[in-house]
Short mmCIF file of C-alpha atoms in Angstrom, two decimals:
data_model
loop_
_atom_site.label_atom_id
_atom_site.label_comp_id
_atom_site.label_asym_id
_atom_site.label_seq_id
_atom_site.Cartn_x
_atom_site.Cartn_y
_atom_site.Cartn_z
CA MET A 1 0.20 0.29 -0.07
CA PRO A 2 1.13 3.40 -0.92
CA ASP A 3 1.72 6.40 1.98
CA ARG A 4 -0.73 9.29 0.31
CA ALA A 5 -2.66 8.08 -2.53
CA ALA A 6 -5.99 10.25 -4.55
CA ILE A 7 -8.67 10.45 -6.60
CA VAL A 8 -8.73 13.28 -9.71
CA THR A 9 -11.24 14.05 -11.91
CA GLY A 10 -11.39 15.79 -15.11
CA ALA A 11 -7.23 14.49 -14.94
CA SER A 12 -7.02 14.00 -19.04
CA SER A 13 -6.41 17.41 -19.49
CA GLY A 14 -6.16 21.78 -17.43
CA ILE A 15 -6.12 21.86 -14.22
CA GLY A 16 -7.10 17.68 -13.45
CA LEU A 17 -4.20 16.87 -15.38
CA ALA A 18 -1.80 19.33 -13.43
CA ILE A 19 -2.87 18.79 -10.07
CA ALA A 20 -2.40 15.44 -10.53
CA GLU A 21 1.42 16.15 -12.17
CA VAL A 22 1.75 17.84 -8.61
CA LEU A 23 0.09 14.86 -6.94
CA ALA A 24 2.69 12.18 -8.68
CA GLU A 25 5.79 13.97 -7.57
CA GLU A 26 4.66 14.09 -3.49
CA GLY A 27 4.18 10.31 -3.85
CA HIS A 28 0.72 10.02 -4.69
CA ALA A 29 -0.67 7.09 -6.01
CA LEU A 30 -3.07 7.91 -8.24
CA THR A 31 -6.75 6.94 -9.97
CA LEU A 32 -7.12 9.01 -12.84
CA VAL A 33 -10.75 9.63 -13.69
CA ALA A 34 -12.54 11.39 -16.51
CA ARG A 35 -15.03 10.81 -19.44
CA ARG A 36 -13.08 10.32 -22.84
CA PRO A 37 -11.07 7.09 -22.75
CA ASP A 38 -8.32 8.00 -25.00
CA LYS A 39 -6.53 11.45 -23.24
CA LEU A 40 -7.23 9.41 -19.99
CA GLU A 41 -5.30 6.45 -21.01
CA THR A 42 -3.00 9.44 -22.74
CA ALA A 43 -2.72 10.91 -19.63
CA ALA A 44 -1.93 8.30 -17.73
CA ARG A 45 0.48 6.50 -19.59
CA ALA A 46 2.63 9.90 -19.56
CA LEU A 47 2.55 9.86 -15.85
CA ALA A 48 3.44 6.32 -15.57
CA ARG A 49 6.32 7.09 -18.35
CA ASP A 50 7.94 9.07 -15.46
CA GLY A 51 7.77 5.92 -12.73
CA HIS A 52 3.92 7.17 -10.84
CA ASP A 53 2.04 4.62 -9.88
CA VAL A 54 -1.39 4.88 -11.51
CA GLN A 55 -4.52 3.76 -12.65
CA HIS A 56 -6.73 5.02 -15.07
CA VAL A 57 -10.41 4.77 -14.65
CA PRO A 58 -12.89 5.92 -17.31
CA ALA A 59 -16.63 7.19 -16.57
CA ASN A 60 -19.36 8.76 -16.80
CA LEU A 61 -19.38 10.90 -13.87
CA THR A 62 -24.09 11.44 -14.48
CA ASP A 63 -23.58 7.76 -13.75
CA GLU A 64 -23.87 6.93 -10.13
CA ALA A 65 -22.92 3.05 -10.17
CA ALA A 66 -19.87 5.21 -12.43
CA VAL A 67 -19.04 7.14 -9.04
CA GLN A 68 -18.76 3.81 -6.90
CA GLN A 69 -16.81 2.13 -9.30
CA VAL A 70 -14.14 4.67 -9.30
CA VAL A 71 -14.17 4.59 -5.57
CA ALA A 72 -13.99 0.78 -5.01
CA ALA A 73 -11.58 0.80 -7.46
CA HIS A 74 -9.50 2.78 -5.94
CA LYS A 75 -10.32 0.66 -2.64
CA ASP A 76 -9.18 -2.55 -4.88
CA ARG A 77 -5.50 -1.26 -6.26
CA TYR A 78 -4.49 1.20 -3.10
CA GLY A 79 -6.74 0.66 0.29
CA ARG A 80 -6.34 4.61 1.45
CA LEU A 81 -7.52 7.85 0.74
CA ASP A 82 -5.96 10.99 1.30
CA VAL A 83 -6.74 13.57 -1.16
CA LEU A 84 -10.31 13.58 -3.54
CA VAL A 85 -9.91 16.89 -6.55
CA ASN A 86 -12.83 17.18 -7.46
CA SER A 87 -11.76 19.01 -11.09
CA ALA A 88 -14.77 17.22 -13.23
CA GLY A 89 -17.12 19.77 -15.05
CA MET A 90 -19.02 21.37 -17.69
CA GLY A 91 -20.73 24.68 -19.05
CA ALA A 92 -23.93 25.26 -20.27
CA GLY A 93 -22.83 27.46 -22.94
CA ALA A 94 -25.33 29.42 -23.37
CA VAL A 95 -27.29 32.49 -21.28
CA ILE A 96 -30.32 31.23 -18.70
CA THR A 97 -32.59 32.65 -21.98
CA GLU A 98 -31.29 30.08 -24.13
CA ALA A 99 -30.57 27.29 -22.22
CA ASP A 100 -31.40 23.37 -23.16
CA THR A 101 -32.95 21.71 -20.01
CA LYS A 102 -30.86 18.68 -21.19
CA ARG A 103 -27.66 20.74 -20.98
CA ILE A 104 -28.66 22.76 -17.28
CA ASP A 105 -29.51 19.14 -16.13
CA LEU A 106 -25.75 17.76 -17.17
CA GLN A 107 -24.44 20.84 -16.11
CA LEU A 108 -25.95 19.91 -12.65
CA ALA A 109 -24.89 15.91 -12.49
CA VAL A 110 -21.31 17.06 -13.38
CA ASN A 111 -20.72 19.67 -11.81
CA LEU A 112 -22.58 20.22 -8.20
CA ARG A 113 -24.05 16.71 -8.03
CA ALA A 114 -21.18 14.41 -9.14
CA PRO A 115 -18.28 15.72 -6.19
CA ILE A 116 -21.18 15.25 -3.06
CA LEU A 117 -21.38 11.27 -4.57
CA PHE A 118 -17.67 10.82 -4.62
CA TYR A 119 -17.77 12.47 -1.10
CA ARG A 120 -20.15 10.19 0.06
CA GLU A 121 -18.78 6.52 -1.60
CA ALA A 122 -14.91 8.11 -1.00
CA ALA A 123 -16.11 9.39 2.79
CA GLU A 124 -14.64 5.80 5.01
CA LEU A 125 -11.44 5.39 2.88
CA LEU A 126 -11.15 10.07 3.54
CA ARG A 127 -12.18 9.21 7.59
CA GLU A 128 -9.52 6.65 7.75
CA ALA A 129 -6.50 8.95 6.61
CA GLY A 130 -7.51 11.86 8.36
CA ALA A 131 -7.55 9.40 11.89
CA GLU A 132 -3.95 8.83 10.80
CA HIS A 133 -2.30 11.65 10.09
CA ARG A 134 -5.27 14.20 10.57
CA ASN A 135 -4.32 15.81 6.06
CA ALA A 136 -6.60 14.24 4.53
CA LEU A 137 -7.75 16.67 1.89
CA VAL A 138 -11.52 17.04 0.16
CA ILE A 139 -10.74 19.97 -3.30
CA ASN A 140 -13.15 21.15 -4.93
CA LEU A 141 -13.00 23.38 -8.25
CA SER A 142 -15.22 25.33 -10.38
CA SER A 143 -15.22 27.25 -13.39
CA ILE A 144 -17.28 30.80 -14.11
CA ALA A 145 -20.45 28.30 -14.37
CA GLY A 146 -19.90 27.79 -10.74
CA ARG A 147 -21.18 31.99 -10.75
#
């Protein structure tokens, strides 16, 4: 079992990948999560080539069962969770008077519901890490859509 482990959503590119890279350099084993398997695999391979302990789990974060599968896969491989980074997000891309209901529902599912589900599913592992070293972290990112 590693000394530290993290789950990072939205980890195939951008800020999520940058956070994953920093966590890996700090010695965290990683579970990378994103919806596009090809981009996610590329990100995971790059980190693994640099000698980091990493697995990747493609997931549609609007699906509760997918969130549960991510946390289960992480627990099976690493047995601990010290950092949960909810970096996945999306914007509806329209002014409110023109917003499509389907896109609003998708945005709320990814940006609001998924982080809550991840926290719920990972709470036990985070509590265990907190009890061990008093420093378990949950980091929630938001874009301009959060305003």
